[in-house]
CSV table of C-alpha atoms in Angstrom, one decimal:
chain,number,residue,atom,x,y,z
A,1,UNK,CA,2.4,-30.5,12.3
A,2,UNK,CA,0.2,-32.4,11.2
A,3,UNK,CA,-2.2,-29.6,9.8
A,4,UNK,CA,0.8,-28.1,7.7
A,5,UNK,CA,1.3,-32.1,6.4
A,6,UNK,CA,-2.0,-32.5,5.4
A,7,UNK,CA,-2.2,-28.9,3.8
A,8,UNK,CA,1.0,-30.0,1.3
A,9,UNK,CA,-0.8,-32.8,1.0
A,10,UNK,CA,-4.2,-31.2,0.0
A,11,UNK,CA,-1.8,-28.4,-2.4
A,12,UNK,CA,-0.1,-31.3,-4.1
A,13,UNK,CA,-3.5,-33.0,-4.9
A,14,UNK,CA,-5.2,-29.5,-6.3
A,15,UNK,CA,-1.6,-29.6,-8.4
A,16,UNK,CA,-1.7,-32.9,-9.7
A,17,UNK,CA,-5.2,-32.1,-11.0
A,18,UNK,CA,-4.5,-28.9,-12.6
A,19,UNK,CA,-1.7,-29.8,-14.5
A,20,UNK,CA,-4.0,-32.8,-15.9
A,21,UNK,CA,-6.2,-30.6,-16.6
A,22,UNK,CA,-4.2,-28.4,-18.2
A,23,UNK,CA,-2.7,-31.1,-20.5
A,24,UNK,CA,-6.2,-32.1,-21.4
A,25,UNK,CA,-7.4,-28.9,-22.6
A,26,UNK,CA,-4.0,-28.3,-24.6
A,27,UNK,CA,-4.6,-32.0,-26.5
A,28,UNK,CA,-8.2,-31.3,-27.5
A,29,UNK,CA,-7.2,-27.9,-28.3
A,30,UNK,CA,-4.4,-29.4,-30.2
A,31,UNK,CA,-6.1,-32.1,-32.1
A,32,UNK,CA,-9.3,-29.3,-32.6
A,33,UNK,CA,-6.6,-27.2,-34.3
A,34,UNK,CA,-4.6,-29.8,-35.8
A,35,UNK,CA,-7.2,-32.7,-37.6
A,36,UNK,CA,-10.4,-32.3,-36.3
A,37,UNK,CA,-11.0,-28.3,-37.8
A,38,UNK,CA,-8.9,-28.0,-40.4
A,39,UNK,CA,-9.5,-31.2,-42.1
A,40,UNK,CA,-13.0,-32.8,-41.0
A,41,UNK,CA,-15.0,-29.5,-40.3
A,42,UNK,CA,-13.5,-27.5,-43.1
A,43,UNK,CA,-14.4,-30.6,-46.3
A,44,UNK,CA,-17.4,-30.7,-44.7
A,45,UNK,CA,-18.1,-26.7,-44.5
A,46,UNK,CA,-17.1,-26.3,-48.2
A,47,UNK,CA,-18.5,-29.5,-49.6
A,48,UNK,CA,-22.2,-28.2,-47.7
A,49,UNK,CA,-22.1,-24.9,-48.6
A,50,UNK,CA,-21.0,-25.6,-52.7
A,51,UNK,CA,-24.1,-28.1,-52.9
A,52,UNK,CA,-26.7,-25.3,-51.6
A,53,UNK,CA,-25.7,-22.7,-53.0
A,54,UNK,CA,-24.5,-24.1,-56.4
A,55,UNK,CA,-21.5,-22.4,-56.5
A,56,UNK,CA,-17.4,-22.7,-55.9
A,57,UNK,CA,-16.2,-22.6,-51.9
A,58,UNK,CA,-13.1,-22.4,-51.0
A,59,UNK,CA,-11.9,-22.1,-47.3
A,60,UNK,CA,-8.5,-21.1,-46.5
A,61,UNK,CA,-8.4,-21.5,-42.5
A,62,UNK,CA,-10.7,-22.6,-39.4
A,63,UNK,CA,-9.0,-22.7,-36.0
A,64,UNK,CA,-10.0,-22.7,-32.5
A,65,UNK,CA,-8.7,-19.9,-30.2
A,66,UNK,CA,-10.1,-19.7,-26.4
A,67,UNK,CA,-10.5,-15.9,-26.6
A,68,UNK,CA,-12.3,-15.8,-29.9
A,69,UNK,CA,-13.7,-19.1,-30.5
A,70,UNK,CA,-14.4,-20.6,-33.6
A,71,UNK,CA,-12.6,-18.2,-36.0
A,72,UNK,CA,-12.2,-18.6,-39.3
A,73,UNK,CA,-10.1,-16.8,-42.5
A,74,UNK,CA,-10.9,-16.0,-45.9
A,75,UNK,CA,-14.0,-18.0,-46.8
A,76,UNK,CA,-14.7,-17.4,-50.6
A,77,UNK,CA,-18.0,-17.8,-53.1
A,78,UNK,CA,-17.3,-17.9,-56.3
A,79,UNK,CA,-19.9,-18.0,-59.4
A,80,UNK,CA,-19.7,-21.4,-60.5
A,81,UNK,CA,-20.3,-19.8,-64.2
A,82,UNK,CA,-17.2,-17.7,-64.9
A,83,UNK,CA,-15.4,-18.2,-61.1
A,84,UNK,CA,-15.9,-14.2,-60.4
A,85,UNK,CA,-15.9,-13.7,-56.8
A,86,UNK,CA,-19.1,-13.0,-55.3
A,87,UNK,CA,-18.4,-12.7,-51.9
A,88,UNK,CA,-15.5,-13.1,-49.9
A,89,UNK,CA,-15.3,-13.1,-45.6
A,90,UNK,CA,-12.0,-12.2,-44.5
A,91,UNK,CA,-12.3,-13.1,-40.8
A,92,UNK,CA,-14.7,-14.1,-39.2
A,93,UNK,CA,-14.7,-15.4,-35.3
A,94,UNK,CA,-17.7,-16.7,-33.2
A,95,UNK,CA,-17.8,-18.3,-29.4
A,96,UNK,CA,-20.9,-21.5,-29.3
A,97,UNK,CA,-22.0,-22.7,-25.8
A,98,UNK,CA,-24.3,-25.0,-25.5
A,99,UNK,CA,-26.9,-25.2,-22.6
A,100,UNK,CA,-29.3,-28.3,-22.1
A,101,UNK,CA,-32.4,-27.4,-20.7
A,102,UNK,CA,-35.7,-29.0,-19.3
A,103,UNK,CA,-37.2,-29.2,-22.9
A,104,UNK,CA,-34.5,-29.6,-25.1
A,105,UNK,CA,-30.9,-28.2,-26.1
A,106,UNK,CA,-30.0,-24.7,-26.9
A,107,UNK,CA,-26.8,-23.3,-29.1
A,108,UNK,CA,-26.1,-20.2,-27.2
A,109,UNK,CA,-23.7,-17.6,-29.6
A,110,UNK,CA,-22.6,-14.4,-27.0
A,111,UNK,CA,-21.5,-12.3,-30.1
A,112,UNK,CA,-20.3,-13.2,-33.7
A,113,UNK,CA,-17.4,-10.4,-35.2
A,114,UNK,CA,-16.7,-10.3,-38.8
A,115,UNK,CA,-14.3,-8.4,-40.6
A,116,UNK,CA,-13.3,-7.9,-44.5
A,117,UNK,CA,-16.2,-8.6,-45.9
A,118,UNK,CA,-16.9,-8.3,-50.1
A,119,UNK,CA,-19.9,-8.4,-51.6
A,120,UNK,CA,-20.0,-7.9,-55.2
A,121,UNK,CA,-23.4,-7.5,-56.5
A,122,UNK,CA,-24.4,-7.9,-60.8
A,123,UNK,CA,-27.2,-7.2,-62.3
A,124,UNK,CA,-26.7,-8.9,-65.9
A,125,UNK,CA,-28.1,-7.2,-69.4
A,126,UNK,CA,-30.5,-9.6,-69.3
A,127,UNK,CA,-31.9,-8.7,-65.6
A,128,UNK,CA,-30.8,-11.4,-63.9
A,129,UNK,CA,-28.3,-11.0,-60.7
A,130,UNK,CA,-25.5,-13.3,-59.8
A,131,UNK,CA,-26.7,-13.8,-56.2
A,132,UNK,CA,-29.6,-15.9,-57.3
A,133,UNK,CA,-27.2,-19.1,-57.3
A,134,UNK,CA,-27.0,-18.6,-53.6
A,135,UNK,CA,-30.5,-19.4,-52.5
A,136,UNK,CA,-30.1,-22.5,-51.0
A,137,UNK,CA,-31.9,-25.5,-53.2
A,138,UNK,CA,-35.5,-26.4,-52.0
A,139,UNK,CA,-34.6,-30.5,-51.2
A,140,UNK,CA,-37.7,-32.3,-51.5
A,141,UNK,CA,-38.0,-35.0,-48.8
A,142,UNK,CA,-40.7,-35.9,-46.5
A,143,UNK,CA,-39.0,-35.2,-42.9
A,144,UNK,CA,-37.3,-32.1,-41.8
A,145,UNK,CA,-34.4,-32.1,-40.5
A,146,UNK,CA,-33.5,-31.4,-37.1
A,147,UNK,CA,-31.5,-28.7,-35.2
A,148,UNK,CA,-30.5,-27.2,-32.2
A,149,UNK,CA,-32.1,-23.4,-31.9
A,150,UNK,CA,-30.0,-20.9,-32.0
A,151,UNK,CA,-30.1,-17.9,-30.1
A,152,UNK,CA,-27.6,-14.8,-31.5
A,153,UNK,CA,-27.1,-11.9,-29.1
A,154,UNK,CA,-24.6,-9.7,-31.0
A,155,UNK,CA,-23.6,-9.1,-34.9
A,156,UNK,CA,-20.3,-6.8,-35.0
A,157,UNK,CA,-19.6,-6.3,-38.8
A,158,UNK,CA,-16.6,-3.9,-40.3
A,159,UNK,CA,-14.6,-2.7,-42.3
A,160,UNK,CA,-16.6,-4.7,-45.1
A,161,UNK,CA,-18.2,-3.5,-48.4
A,162,UNK,CA,-21.0,-4.1,-51.1
A,163,UNK,CA,-20.2,-2.7,-54.3
A,164,UNK,CA,-23.0,-3.4,-57.2
A,165,UNK,CA,-22.7,-3.0,-60.8
A,166,UNK,CA,-26.0,-3.0,-63.5
A,167,UNK,CA,-24.8,-4.1,-66.9
A,168,UNK,CA,-28.1,-3.4,-68.0
A,169,UNK,CA,-27.4,0.6,-68.8
A,170,UNK,CA,-24.8,2.0,-70.7
A,171,UNK,CA,-22.8,3.6,-69.2
A,172,UNK,CA,-22.7,0.9,-66.5
A,173,UNK,CA,-23.8,2.0,-63.2
A,174,UNK,CA,-21.1,1.2,-60.4
A,175,UNK,CA,-22.2,2.2,-56.7
A,176,UNK,CA,-20.0,0.9,-53.6
A,177,UNK,CA,-21.3,0.6,-49.9
A,178,UNK,CA,-17.8,0.5,-47.2
A,179,UNK,CA,-19.2,-0.3,-44.1
A,180,UNK,CA,-17.2,0.5,-41.1
A,181,UNK,CA,-19.4,-0.5,-38.8
A,182,UNK,CA,-22.9,-2.5,-38.4
A,183,UNK,CA,-23.8,-3.2,-35.2
A,184,UNK,CA,-26.9,-6.1,-35.3
A,185,UNK,CA,-28.3,-7.0,-31.9
A,186,UNK,CA,-31.8,-10.4,-32.0
A,187,UNK,CA,-33.9,-11.0,-29.4
A,188,UNK,CA,-37.0,-13.2,-29.7
A,189,UNK,CA,-39.2,-9.8,-30.2
A,190,UNK,CA,-37.3,-8.1,-32.4
A,191,UNK,CA,-34.0,-6.8,-34.2
A,192,UNK,CA,-32.4,-3.5,-33.1
A,193,UNK,CA,-29.5,-2.6,-35.8
A,194,UNK,CA,-27.0,0.6,-36.2
A,195,UNK,CA,-24.5,1.6,-39.7
A,196,UNK,CA,-22.3,3.7,-39.9
A,197,UNK,CA,-21.2,3.5,-43.9
A,198,UNK,CA,-20.1,5.6,-47.0
A,199,UNK,CA,-21.6,5.6,-50.6
A,200,UNK,CA,-20.2,6.3,-53.1
A,201,UNK,CA,-20.7,6.4,-57.1
A,202,UNK,CA,-19.2,8.1,-59.9
A,203,UNK,CA,-20.0,11.5,-59.2
A,204,UNK,CA,-20.1,12.1,-55.4
A,205,UNK,CA,-19.4,10.3,-52.1
A,206,UNK,CA,-22.0,10.3,-48.7
A,207,UNK,CA,-21.6,9.7,-45.3
A,208,UNK,CA,-24.7,7.4,-44.1
A,209,UNK,CA,-25.3,7.1,-41.0
A,210,UNK,CA,-28.7,4.8,-40.0
A,211,UNK,CA,-30.3,3.1,-37.1
A,212,UNK,CA,-33.6,1.0,-36.7
A,213,UNK,CA,-36.0,-2.0,-35.4
A,214,UNK,CA,-38.0,-4.4,-36.5
A,215,UNK,CA,-40.7,-6.3,-34.9
A,216,UNK,CA,-41.6,-9.3,-35.1
A,217,UNK,CA,-45.4,-9.6,-34.0
A,218,UNK,CA,-46.5,-6.5,-36.0
A,219,UNK,CA,-44.3,-6.9,-39.0
A,220,UNK,CA,-43.4,-3.2,-38.3
A,221,UNK,CA,-39.7,-1.5,-39.9
A,222,UNK,CA,-38.7,1.8,-38.4
A,223,UNK,CA,-35.5,3.7,-40.0
A,224,UNK,CA,-33.9,6.7,-39.1
A,225,UNK,CA,-31.1,7.6,-41.4
A,226,UNK,CA,-28.9,10.5,-42.2
A,227,UNK,CA,-27.0,11.1,-45.3
A,228,UNK,CA,-24.4,13.9,-45.5
């Protein structure tokens, strides 16, 4: 009888702890999605990118998902001169792990998943490109900012397109690269990548398959491609 009573007491304690942890987790996720991410973080992202890229930046939504991690919807970067779209990311997600170590903390991102990217590159008649504005400004400061090291193990990009419009020639040349799947696997020593895409212009449509590796030590790039 005493053992049964002890087991019941133990189960009760475990149940109370489980309920407390579940309630705490639910409250934390609610706080993140109701206030911290859509208000504070969203504002900081748009403001920082706008200042750094000298462009108009819009972000529809940012949320936390237990399975996907941080999820953003409809991030847009527009040309500040005429509000023309330069880059749009329909959906992106990444899970973050901040791990302590003996020397310093590290941010580990196991996988970044990005879908529905639309990048518009324009070469104007004066030979300038619209994406030049996306080069971050150089800040004159004696102190270098301290950032935590970030380790990314895999990047997946799907259902995306890159459009190039050349206005220096008549008629204007337009080419589009429709990306079905792009996988990038960076390591401290090299970067492996593979691409499946379709190249479209005014005259023809071609299927493109590409794989390769870039080695940091030798600065050597190896690419195998097939166009059909």
